[in-house]
CSV table of C-alpha atoms in Angstrom, one decimal:
chain,number,residue,atom,x,y,z
E,1,MET,CA,-61.4,2.2,-6.0
E,2,ALA,CA,-58.4,4.4,-6.0
E,3,LYS,CA,-58.3,4.6,-2.0
E,4,ARG,CA,-58.5,0.8,-1.9
E,5,LYS,CA,-55.7,0.4,-4.4
E,6,LYS,CA,-53.5,2.9,-2.5
E,7,THR,CA,-54.1,1.0,0.7
E,8,SER,CA,-53.1,-2.4,-1.0
E,9,ASN,CA,-50.0,-0.6,-2.3
E,10,ILE,CA,-49.1,0.5,1.3
E,11,LEU,CA,-49.8,-3.0,2.8
E,12,LEU,CA,-47.7,-4.7,0.1
E,13,THR,CA,-44.9,-2.2,0.8
E,14,VAL,CA,-45.1,-2.9,4.5
E,15,LEU,CA,-45.1,-6.6,3.7
E,16,LEU,CA,-42.1,-6.4,1.5
E,17,VAL,CA,-40.1,-4.3,4.0
E,18,ALA,CA,-40.8,-6.7,6.7
E,19,LEU,CA,-39.4,-9.6,4.6
E,20,VAL,CA,-36.3,-7.7,3.7
E,21,ILE,CA,-35.7,-7.2,7.5
E,22,VAL,CA,-36.3,-10.9,8.2
E,23,PHE,CA,-34.0,-12.0,5.5
E,24,LEU,CA,-31.2,-9.5,6.0
E,25,PHE,CA,-31.2,-9.7,10.0
E,26,PRO,CA,-29.1,-12.9,10.1
E,27,ILE,CA,-26.5,-11.4,7.7
E,28,VAL,CA,-26.3,-8.2,9.6
E,29,MET,CA,-25.9,-10.2,13.0
E,30,VAL,CA,-23.0,-12.2,11.5
E,31,LEU,CA,-21.4,-9.0,10.3
E,32,ILE,CA,-21.8,-7.2,13.7
E,33,ASN,CA,-20.4,-10.3,15.5
E,34,SER,CA,-17.6,-10.7,13.4
E,35,PHE,CA,-16.0,-7.6,15.2
E,36,LYS,CA,-16.6,-8.9,18.6
E,37,SER,CA,-14.6,-11.2,20.9
E,38,ASN,CA,-15.8,-14.7,21.6
E,39,LEU,CA,-17.0,-14.1,25.0
E,40,TYR,CA,-19.2,-11.3,24.0
E,41,ILE,CA,-20.7,-13.0,20.9
E,42,SER,CA,-22.0,-15.6,23.2
E,43,ASN,CA,-23.3,-13.2,26.0
E,44,GLU,CA,-24.4,-10.3,24.1
E,45,PRO,CA,-25.1,-11.5,20.5
E,46,PHE,CA,-27.5,-8.7,19.6
E,47,ALA,CA,-25.3,-5.7,21.0
E,48,LEU,CA,-23.2,-3.6,18.8
E,49,PRO,CA,-19.5,-3.7,19.3
E,50,ASN,CA,-18.0,-1.2,21.7
E,51,ALA,CA,-14.5,-0.3,23.3
E,52,GLU,CA,-14.9,-3.4,25.6
E,53,THR,CA,-16.5,-5.9,23.3
E,54,SER,CA,-14.9,-5.0,19.9
E,55,ALA,CA,-12.0,-7.3,18.6
E,56,GLY,CA,-11.4,-5.1,15.7
E,57,PHE,CA,-10.0,-7.0,12.6
E,58,GLY,CA,-8.5,-9.6,14.8
E,59,ASN,CA,-11.1,-12.2,14.1
E,60,TYR,CA,-10.4,-11.6,10.2
E,61,GLN,CA,-6.7,-12.0,10.7
E,62,THR,CA,-7.1,-15.3,12.8
E,63,GLY,CA,-9.6,-16.7,10.3
E,64,PHE,CA,-7.3,-15.8,7.3
E,65,GLU,CA,-4.4,-17.8,9.1
E,66,LYS,CA,-6.4,-20.8,10.3
E,67,ILE,CA,-8.3,-21.7,7.0
E,68,GLY,CA,-5.6,-20.5,4.3
E,69,PHE,CA,-8.2,-18.2,2.9
E,70,PHE,CA,-6.8,-17.5,-0.3
E,71,GLN,CA,-6.2,-21.0,-1.2
E,72,ALA,CA,-9.6,-22.0,-0.2
E,73,PHE,CA,-11.0,-19.1,-2.2
E,74,GLY,CA,-9.1,-20.2,-5.3
E,75,TYR,CA,-10.4,-23.7,-5.2
E,76,SER,CA,-13.9,-22.4,-4.8
E,77,ALA,CA,-13.6,-20.0,-7.6
E,78,PHE,CA,-12.0,-22.5,-9.9
E,79,ILE,CA,-14.8,-25.1,-9.2
E,80,THR,CA,-17.7,-22.5,-9.3
E,81,VAL,CA,-16.5,-20.9,-12.5
E,82,GLY,CA,-15.6,-24.2,-14.3
E,83,SER,CA,-18.9,-25.8,-13.4
E,84,VAL,CA,-21.1,-22.9,-14.2
E,85,VAL,CA,-19.5,-22.5,-17.7
E,86,LEU,CA,-20.0,-26.2,-18.3
E,87,ILE,CA,-23.4,-26.3,-17.2
E,88,VAL,CA,-24.5,-23.0,-19.3
E,89,VAL,CA,-22.9,-24.2,-22.4
E,90,LEU,CA,-23.9,-27.9,-22.4
E,91,THR,CA,-27.3,-27.5,-21.1
E,92,ALA,CA,-28.3,-24.7,-23.6
E,93,MET,CA,-27.1,-27.1,-26.4
E,94,THR,CA,-29.0,-30.0,-24.9
E,95,ALA,CA,-32.3,-27.9,-24.6
E,96,TRP,CA,-31.7,-26.6,-28.1
E,97,TYR,CA,-31.6,-30.2,-29.6
E,98,LEU,CA,-34.5,-31.6,-27.5
E,99,MET,CA,-36.9,-28.7,-28.7
E,100,ARG,CA,-35.7,-28.8,-32.3
E,101,VAL,CA,-35.7,-32.7,-32.9
E,102,LYS,CA,-39.0,-34.0,-32.0
E,103,ASN,CA,-39.3,-37.7,-31.6
E,104,LYS,CA,-39.9,-40.2,-28.7
E,105,PHE,CA,-36.2,-40.3,-27.6
E,106,THR,CA,-35.9,-36.5,-27.0
E,107,SER,CA,-39.4,-36.5,-25.2
E,108,ILE,CA,-38.3,-39.2,-22.9
E,109,LEU,CA,-34.8,-37.4,-22.4
E,110,TYR,CA,-36.6,-34.1,-21.6
E,111,TYR,CA,-38.9,-35.6,-18.9
E,112,LEU,CA,-35.9,-37.5,-17.5
E,113,PHE,CA,-34.0,-34.2,-17.2
E,114,VAL,CA,-37.3,-32.8,-15.4
E,115,PHE,CA,-37.6,-35.8,-13.2
E,116,SER,CA,-34.0,-35.3,-11.9
E,117,MET,CA,-35.0,-32.1,-10.2
E,118,ILE,CA,-37.0,-33.9,-7.7
E,119,VAL,CA,-34.5,-36.6,-6.7
E,120,PRO,CA,-33.0,-35.7,-3.3
E,121,PHE,CA,-29.3,-35.4,-3.1
E,122,GLN,CA,-29.2,-37.4,0.1
E,123,MET,CA,-30.7,-40.2,-1.9
E,124,VAL,CA,-27.7,-40.6,-4.1
E,125,MET,CA,-24.8,-39.1,-2.3
E,126,PHE,CA,-23.2,-42.4,-1.0
E,127,PRO,CA,-23.3,-44.2,-4.5
E,128,MET,CA,-22.2,-41.0,-6.0
E,129,SER,CA,-19.2,-41.0,-3.8
E,130,LYS,CA,-18.1,-44.3,-4.6
E,131,ILE,CA,-18.5,-43.9,-8.4
E,132,THR,CA,-16.6,-40.7,-8.5
E,133,ASN,CA,-13.7,-42.4,-6.8
E,134,ILE,CA,-14.0,-45.3,-9.2
E,135,LEU,CA,-13.9,-42.9,-12.2
E,136,SER,CA,-11.1,-40.6,-10.5
E,137,LEU,CA,-13.6,-37.6,-10.6
E,138,ASP,CA,-12.6,-36.8,-7.1
E,139,ASN,CA,-10.5,-33.7,-7.9
E,140,PRO,CA,-11.3,-30.0,-8.6
E,141,VAL,CA,-11.8,-30.7,-12.5
E,142,GLY,CA,-13.7,-33.8,-12.0
E,143,ILE,CA,-16.2,-32.3,-9.7
E,144,TRP,CA,-17.2,-30.0,-12.6
E,145,VAL,CA,-18.9,-33.1,-14.2
E,146,ILE,CA,-20.7,-34.0,-10.9
E,147,TYR,CA,-22.1,-30.4,-10.7
E,148,LEU,CA,-23.1,-30.6,-14.3
E,149,GLY,CA,-25.2,-33.9,-13.6
E,150,PHE,CA,-26.9,-32.3,-10.5
E,151,GLY,CA,-27.4,-28.9,-12.3
E,152,ALA,CA,-28.7,-30.2,-15.6
E,153,GLY,CA,-32.3,-30.8,-14.8
E,154,LEU,CA,-33.4,-27.2,-13.9
E,155,SER,CA,-31.0,-25.6,-16.3
E,156,VAL,CA,-32.3,-27.8,-19.4
E,157,PHE,CA,-35.9,-27.0,-18.1
E,158,MET,CA,-35.3,-23.2,-18.2
E,159,PHE,CA,-33.5,-23.1,-21.5
E,160,SER,CA,-36.1,-25.3,-23.2
E,161,GLY,CA,-38.9,-22.9,-22.3
E,162,PHE,CA,-37.0,-20.1,-23.9
E,163,VAL,CA,-35.8,-22.1,-27.1
E,164,LYS,CA,-39.5,-22.6,-27.9
E,165,SER,CA,-40.0,-18.9,-28.3
E,166,ILE,CA,-37.2,-18.5,-30.9
E,167,PRO,CA,-38.6,-18.5,-34.4
E,168,ILE,CA,-36.9,-21.5,-36.3
E,169,ASP,CA,-36.8,-19.3,-39.4
E,170,ILE,CA,-33.7,-17.6,-38.1
E,171,GLU,CA,-31.9,-20.9,-37.9
E,172,GLU,CA,-33.1,-21.9,-41.3
E,173,ALA,CA,-31.7,-18.6,-42.6
E,174,ALA,CA,-28.3,-19.2,-41.0
E,175,THR,CA,-28.3,-22.7,-42.5
E,176,ILE,CA,-29.0,-21.4,-46.1
E,177,ASP,CA,-26.0,-18.8,-45.3
E,178,GLY,CA,-23.9,-21.8,-44.9
E,179,CYS,CA,-23.7,-22.2,-41.1
E,180,ASN,CA,-23.5,-25.8,-39.8
E,181,PRO,CA,-25.3,-26.7,-36.7
E,182,VAL,CA,-22.5,-25.8,-34.4
E,183,GLN,CA,-22.1,-22.4,-35.9
E,184,THR,CA,-26.0,-21.8,-35.8
E,185,PHE,CA,-26.1,-22.5,-32.1
E,186,PHE,CA,-23.1,-20.3,-31.1
E,187,LEU,CA,-23.4,-17.4,-33.6
E,188,VAL,CA,-27.3,-17.3,-33.9
E,189,VAL,CA,-29.1,-19.2,-31.0
E,190,PHE,CA,-26.8,-18.7,-27.9
E,191,PRO,CA,-26.7,-14.8,-28.1
E,192,ILE,CA,-30.6,-14.9,-28.2
E,193,LEU,CA,-30.5,-17.1,-25.2
E,194,LYS,CA,-28.4,-14.5,-23.0
E,195,PRO,CA,-31.1,-13.6,-20.4
E,196,THR,CA,-31.8,-17.1,-19.4
E,197,ALA,CA,-28.2,-18.1,-19.7
E,198,ILE,CA,-27.3,-15.3,-17.1
E,199,THR,CA,-30.2,-16.5,-15.0
E,200,VAL,CA,-29.0,-20.1,-15.0
E,201,ALA,CA,-25.5,-19.0,-14.2
E,202,ILE,CA,-26.5,-16.9,-11.4
E,203,LEU,CA,-28.5,-19.7,-9.9
E,204,ASN,CA,-25.9,-22.3,-10.2
E,205,ALA,CA,-23.2,-20.1,-9.1
E,206,MET,CA,-25.0,-19.3,-5.7
E,207,TRP,CA,-25.7,-22.9,-5.3
E,208,ILE,CA,-22.0,-24.2,-6.1
E,209,TRP,CA,-20.2,-21.4,-4.1
E,210,ASN,CA,-22.1,-22.1,-1.2
E,211,ASP,CA,-22.3,-25.9,-1.5
E,212,TYR,CA,-20.8,-27.7,1.6
E,213,LEU,CA,-22.0,-31.4,1.4
E,214,LEU,CA,-21.0,-32.3,-2.2
E,215,PRO,CA,-17.4,-31.0,-2.2
E,216,LEU,CA,-16.7,-32.5,1.3
E,217,LEU,CA,-18.0,-36.0,0.1
E,218,VAL,CA,-16.2,-35.7,-3.4
E,219,ILE,CA,-12.8,-33.9,-2.8
E,220,GLY,CA,-12.9,-33.9,1.1
E,221,ASN,CA,-9.8,-32.1,2.9
E,222,ASP,CA,-7.5,-32.5,-0.2
E,223,TYR,CA,-9.0,-29.5,-2.0
E,224,LYS,CA,-10.7,-27.5,0.6
E,225,THR,CA,-13.3,-25.0,-0.7
E,226,LEU,CA,-14.3,-22.0,1.4
E,227,PRO,CA,-17.4,-23.7,3.2
E,228,VAL,CA,-15.5,-26.9,3.9
E,229,ALA,CA,-12.4,-24.8,5.3
E,230,ILE,CA,-14.6,-22.7,7.5
E,231,GLN,CA,-16.6,-25.4,8.9
E,232,GLY,CA,-13.5,-27.7,9.3
E,233,VAL,CA,-10.9,-25.6,10.6
E,234,LEU,CA,-12.9,-23.2,12.7
E,235,THR,CA,-14.9,-25.8,14.5
E,236,GLY,CA,-12.9,-27.6,17.1
E,237,SER,CA,-13.5,-30.9,18.9
E,238,TYR,CA,-16.3,-31.3,21.5
E,239,GLY,CA,-18.3,-28.6,19.9
E,240,GLY,CA,-15.7,-25.8,20.4
E,241,ARG,CA,-15.8,-23.0,17.9
E,242,ASP,CA,-13.9,-19.9,17.4
E,243,MET,CA,-17.0,-18.0,16.6
E,244,GLY,CA,-15.4,-14.6,15.9
E,245,ALA,CA,-13.1,-16.0,13.2
E,246,LEU,CA,-15.9,-18.2,12.0
E,247,MET,CA,-18.3,-15.2,11.4
E,248,ALA,CA,-15.5,-13.1,9.9
E,249,MET,CA,-14.9,-15.7,7.2
E,250,LEU,CA,-18.5,-16.2,6.6
E,251,VAL,CA,-18.6,-12.5,5.8
E,252,LEU,CA,-15.8,-12.7,3.5
E,253,SER,CA,-17.2,-15.7,1.8
E,254,ILE,CA,-20.5,-14.2,1.0
E,255,ILE,CA,-19.2,-11.0,-0.5
E,256,PRO,CA,-18.2,-12.3,-4.0
E,257,ILE,CA,-21.4,-14.1,-4.5
E,258,ILE,CA,-23.3,-10.9,-3.6
E,259,ILE,CA,-21.4,-8.7,-5.9
E,260,PHE,CA,-21.8,-11.3,-8.7
E,261,TYR,CA,-25.6,-11.4,-7.9
E,262,LEU,CA,-26.0,-7.6,-7.8
E,263,ALA,CA,-24.1,-7.1,-11.1
E,264,CYS,CA,-26.4,-9.5,-12.9
E,265,GLN,CA,-29.9,-9.3,-11.0
E,266,LYS,CA,-31.6,-7.3,-13.7
E,267,HIS,CA,-31.5,-10.4,-16.0
E,268,ILE,CA,-32.7,-12.9,-13.4
E,269,ILE,CA,-36.4,-12.0,-13.4
E,270,LYS,CA,-36.5,-11.8,-17.2
E,271,GLY,CA,-34.6,-15.1,-17.7
E,272,VAL,CA,-36.8,-17.0,-15.2
E,273,ILE,CA,-40.2,-15.7,-16.7
E,274,ALA,CA,-38.8,-16.4,-20.2
E,275,GLY,CA,-37.9,-20.0,-19.4
E,276,ALA,CA,-41.0,-20.8,-17.5
E,277,VAL,CA,-43.7,-19.2,-19.3
E,278,LYS,CA,-42.8,-18.8,-23.2
E,279,GLY,CA,-43.8,-21.4,-25.5
């Protein structure tokens, strides 16, 4: 029995290592090629840079100048942070209300949120673009509302699962002590929701930071986020691309979200399990 378990552990380890290699390989290739000149990226994509093929930090300098890196970074950060804060706070409040007020209306509303998760973005993107223009939401602040709408389904679902596990006695005690519903939520309930809130923040931050299509449709070239700037500026006509600068900017654009994920990763499994299983 012990021998069989040891063999299973070895096979599982080998499988996990293989998966890590598969997932990291594209990122490593992008990093390596970001230091090579365009000719050698096409001819020798898997070779390491050497004295002949290396472009040093020239690709990074070119990318910075072409896309206006700091401006694009600022727009991406502003949109991501604002959208994530809005999603976390409002969907947590919504989930708390839906789980504590039990009636037909809240049940229907809950299932509408769940149903929204399976609606493809491509199905609604053109009418959405028109409506955002009519409502003057086609700006960096207005797009927060759009991301709130698309991120609400999964976020409410995850928060709802965790809210079910919170004893209602805690909230009743807060009410007896003189807290109104808003105070009860922010002073009692929301701190308990911290693991799920961090998980929701991570998932939405990764999605919004890397999103290309929605910012392109809603705010276009007026306020270029990093994905829009990288794709639009470094991709020329007739399929021409500055591959070296493109890969250099891709490396820089993924660093912030990797740092954010590594800083919060210990909470993500705890939050997903709590949101999906409890209750």
